[in-house]
Short mmCIF file of C-alpha atoms and ligand atoms in Angstrom, two decimals:
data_model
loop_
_atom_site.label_atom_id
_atom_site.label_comp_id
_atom_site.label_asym_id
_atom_site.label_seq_id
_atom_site.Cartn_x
_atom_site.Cartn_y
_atom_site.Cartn_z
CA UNK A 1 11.16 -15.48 -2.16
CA UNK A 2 9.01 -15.55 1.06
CA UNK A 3 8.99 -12.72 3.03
CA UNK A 4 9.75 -13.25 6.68
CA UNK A 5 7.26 -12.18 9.64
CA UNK A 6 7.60 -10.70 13.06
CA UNK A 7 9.06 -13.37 15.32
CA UNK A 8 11.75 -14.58 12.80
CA UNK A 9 15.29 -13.40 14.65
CA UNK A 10 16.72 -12.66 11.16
CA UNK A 11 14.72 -9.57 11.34
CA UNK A 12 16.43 -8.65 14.46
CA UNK A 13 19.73 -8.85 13.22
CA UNK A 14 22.36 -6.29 11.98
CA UNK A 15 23.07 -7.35 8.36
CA UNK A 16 26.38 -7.75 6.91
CA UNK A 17 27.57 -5.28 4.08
CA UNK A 18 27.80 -7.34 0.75
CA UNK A 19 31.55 -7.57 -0.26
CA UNK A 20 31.90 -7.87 -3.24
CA UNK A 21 29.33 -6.74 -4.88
CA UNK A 22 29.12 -9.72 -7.18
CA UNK A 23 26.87 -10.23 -10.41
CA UNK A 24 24.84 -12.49 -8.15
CA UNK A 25 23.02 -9.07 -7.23
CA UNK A 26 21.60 -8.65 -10.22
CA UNK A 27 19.52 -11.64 -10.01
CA UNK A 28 18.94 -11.39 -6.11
CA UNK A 29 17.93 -7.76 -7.02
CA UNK A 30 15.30 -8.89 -9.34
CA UNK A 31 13.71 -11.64 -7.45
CA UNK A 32 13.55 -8.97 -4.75
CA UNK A 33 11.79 -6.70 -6.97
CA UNK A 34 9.24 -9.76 -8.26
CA UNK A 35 8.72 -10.46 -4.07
CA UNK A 36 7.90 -6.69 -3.77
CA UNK A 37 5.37 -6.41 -6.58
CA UNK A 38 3.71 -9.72 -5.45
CA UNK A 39 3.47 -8.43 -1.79
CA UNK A 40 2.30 -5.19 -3.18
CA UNK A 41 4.83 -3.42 -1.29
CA UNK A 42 6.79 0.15 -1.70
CA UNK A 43 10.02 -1.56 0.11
CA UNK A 44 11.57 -4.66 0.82
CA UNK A 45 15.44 -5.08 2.51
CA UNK A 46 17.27 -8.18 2.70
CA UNK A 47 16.75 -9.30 6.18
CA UNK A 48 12.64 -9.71 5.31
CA UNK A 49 13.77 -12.55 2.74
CA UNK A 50 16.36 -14.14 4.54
CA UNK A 51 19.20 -12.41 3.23
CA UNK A 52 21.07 -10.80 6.46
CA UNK A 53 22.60 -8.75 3.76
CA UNK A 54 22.96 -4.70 3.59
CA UNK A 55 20.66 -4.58 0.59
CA UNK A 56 16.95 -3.12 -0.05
CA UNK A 57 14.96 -2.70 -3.16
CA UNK A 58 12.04 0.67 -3.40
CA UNK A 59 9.66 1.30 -5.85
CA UNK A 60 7.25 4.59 -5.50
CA UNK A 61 4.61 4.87 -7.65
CA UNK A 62 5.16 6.37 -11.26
CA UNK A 63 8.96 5.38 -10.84
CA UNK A 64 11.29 2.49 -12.06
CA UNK A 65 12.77 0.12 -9.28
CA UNK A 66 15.80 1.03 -7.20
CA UNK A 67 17.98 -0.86 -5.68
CA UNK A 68 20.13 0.40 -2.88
CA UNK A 69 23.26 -1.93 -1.32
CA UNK A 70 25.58 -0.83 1.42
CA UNK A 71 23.54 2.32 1.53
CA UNK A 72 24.71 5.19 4.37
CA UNK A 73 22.05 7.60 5.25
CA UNK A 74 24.66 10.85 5.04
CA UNK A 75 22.27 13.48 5.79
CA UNK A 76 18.71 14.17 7.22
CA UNK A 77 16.65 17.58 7.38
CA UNK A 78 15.89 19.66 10.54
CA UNK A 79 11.86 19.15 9.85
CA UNK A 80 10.42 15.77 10.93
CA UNK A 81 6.84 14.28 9.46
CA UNK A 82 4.45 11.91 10.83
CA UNK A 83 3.44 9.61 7.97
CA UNK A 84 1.25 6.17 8.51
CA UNK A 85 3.32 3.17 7.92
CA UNK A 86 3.12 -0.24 7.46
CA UNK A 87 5.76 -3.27 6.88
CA UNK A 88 5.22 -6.50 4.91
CA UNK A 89 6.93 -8.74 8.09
CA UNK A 90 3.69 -7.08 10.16
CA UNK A 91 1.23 -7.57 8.02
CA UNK A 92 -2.20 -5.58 8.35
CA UNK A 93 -0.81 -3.42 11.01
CA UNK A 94 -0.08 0.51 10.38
CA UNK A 95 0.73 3.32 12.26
CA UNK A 96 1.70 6.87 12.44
CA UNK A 97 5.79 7.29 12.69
CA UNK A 98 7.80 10.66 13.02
CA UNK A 99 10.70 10.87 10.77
CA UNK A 100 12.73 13.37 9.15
CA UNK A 101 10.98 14.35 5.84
CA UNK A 102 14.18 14.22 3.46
CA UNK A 103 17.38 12.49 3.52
CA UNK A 104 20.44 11.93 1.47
CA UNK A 105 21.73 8.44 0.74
CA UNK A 106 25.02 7.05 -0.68
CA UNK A 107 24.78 3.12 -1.68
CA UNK A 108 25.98 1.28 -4.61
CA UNK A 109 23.15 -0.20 -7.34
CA UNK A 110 23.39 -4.34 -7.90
CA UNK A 111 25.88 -3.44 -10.84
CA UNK A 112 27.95 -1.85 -8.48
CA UNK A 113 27.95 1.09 -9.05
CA UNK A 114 28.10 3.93 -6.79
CA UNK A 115 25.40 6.56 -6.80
CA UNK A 116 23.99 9.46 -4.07
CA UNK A 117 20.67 10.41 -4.03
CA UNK A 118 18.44 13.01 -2.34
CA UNK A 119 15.11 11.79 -1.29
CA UNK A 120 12.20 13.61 -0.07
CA UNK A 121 8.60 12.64 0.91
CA UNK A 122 7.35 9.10 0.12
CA UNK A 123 10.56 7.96 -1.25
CA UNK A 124 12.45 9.49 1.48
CA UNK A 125 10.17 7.75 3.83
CA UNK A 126 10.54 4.53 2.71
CA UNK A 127 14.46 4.13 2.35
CA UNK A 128 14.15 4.73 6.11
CA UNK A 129 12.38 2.50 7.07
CA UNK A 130 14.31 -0.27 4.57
CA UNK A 131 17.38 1.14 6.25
CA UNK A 132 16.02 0.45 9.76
CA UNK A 133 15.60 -3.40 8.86
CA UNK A 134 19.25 -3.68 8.14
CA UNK A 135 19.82 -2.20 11.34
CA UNK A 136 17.32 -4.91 12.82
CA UNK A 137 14.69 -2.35 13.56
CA UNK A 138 11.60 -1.90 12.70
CA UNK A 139 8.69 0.61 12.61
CA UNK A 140 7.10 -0.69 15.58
CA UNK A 141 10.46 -0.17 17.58
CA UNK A 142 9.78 4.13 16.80
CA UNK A 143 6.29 4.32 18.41
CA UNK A 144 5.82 5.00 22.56
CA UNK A 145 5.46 1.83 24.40
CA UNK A 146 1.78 2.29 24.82
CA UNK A 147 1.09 2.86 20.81
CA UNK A 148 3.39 -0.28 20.28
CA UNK A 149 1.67 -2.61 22.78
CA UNK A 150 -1.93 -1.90 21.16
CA UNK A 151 -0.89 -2.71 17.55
CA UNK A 152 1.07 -5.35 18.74
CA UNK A 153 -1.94 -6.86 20.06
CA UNK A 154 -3.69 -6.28 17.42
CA UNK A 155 -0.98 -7.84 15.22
CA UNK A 156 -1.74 -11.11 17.58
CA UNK A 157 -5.60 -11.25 17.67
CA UNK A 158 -5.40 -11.18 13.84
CA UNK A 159 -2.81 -14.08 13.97
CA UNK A 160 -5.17 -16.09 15.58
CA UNK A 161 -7.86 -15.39 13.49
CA UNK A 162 -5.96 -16.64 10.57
CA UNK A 163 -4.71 -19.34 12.05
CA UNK A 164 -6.92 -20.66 14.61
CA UNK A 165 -5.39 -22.94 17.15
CA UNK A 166 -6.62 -26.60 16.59
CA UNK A 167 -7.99 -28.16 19.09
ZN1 ZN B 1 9.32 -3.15 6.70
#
């Protein structure tokens, strides 16, 4: 699976909730998984591998893979954190976002089962930020217009180095 990069519109769309949840997940699930290993990732959703589909896959260090389809956010708390992200559609850009520092999540495994979880600190951090790209959002969209405009730039100038315009 190749992962999509700033630019592509699927990232900018709201994805569609998977109905059914159909033993095709378990499979799309996996690759998913294998795509966020190889990136070297924490979190991957749907939309960053062409799937405009309400699905993500998270894996923290020292824990197994989860999967997390037709997930609702149900509940955030008060306190908010500032935590450096990054996102692997912007690669080699990171930044400082505010977010709440726990949430609790209701979504459905690629089995289809239902399950609720409550997440604090890096795991808490990443499912919002997967849950953003189903949304079509991403962590660039939460920082002031200034902050945004420099890493965009930044995003760019690296572009170019990598891929130099031919002449
Ligand atoms: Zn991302």
């Amino acid at each position: 699976m190749d992962i999509l990069t700033l630019g592509n519109d699927l990232l900018r769309q709201k994805a569609e909730p998977v109905r059914p949840i159909g033993a095709e997940y378990v499979g799309i699930a996996e690759e998913m998984i294998e795509a966020l290993h190889a990136g070297k990732g924490i979190g991957l959703a749907g939309p960053q591998v062409g799937l405009s589909k309400r699905i993500f896959v998270v894996q923290v260090e020292g824990e197994a893979p989860r999967v997390f389809i037709n997930p609702t956010i149900i509940g955030t708390s008060q306190d908010l954190v500032k935590y450096e992200e990054g996102c692997l559609s912007i690669p080699g850009i990171w930044a400082e976002v505010m977010r709440p520092a726990a949430v609790k999540v209701q979504a459905w495994n690629e089995k289809g089962r239902p399950f609720t979880l409550d997440a604090e600190g890096i795991l808490a951090r990443v499912i919002q930020h997967e849950y953003d790209h189903l949304e079509g959002m991403l962590f660039i969209d939460r920082l002031s217009v200034p902050k945004r405009d420099r890493v965009l730039l930044k995003y760019e100038k690296r572009r170019v180095r990598q891929h130099p315009p031919k002449a």
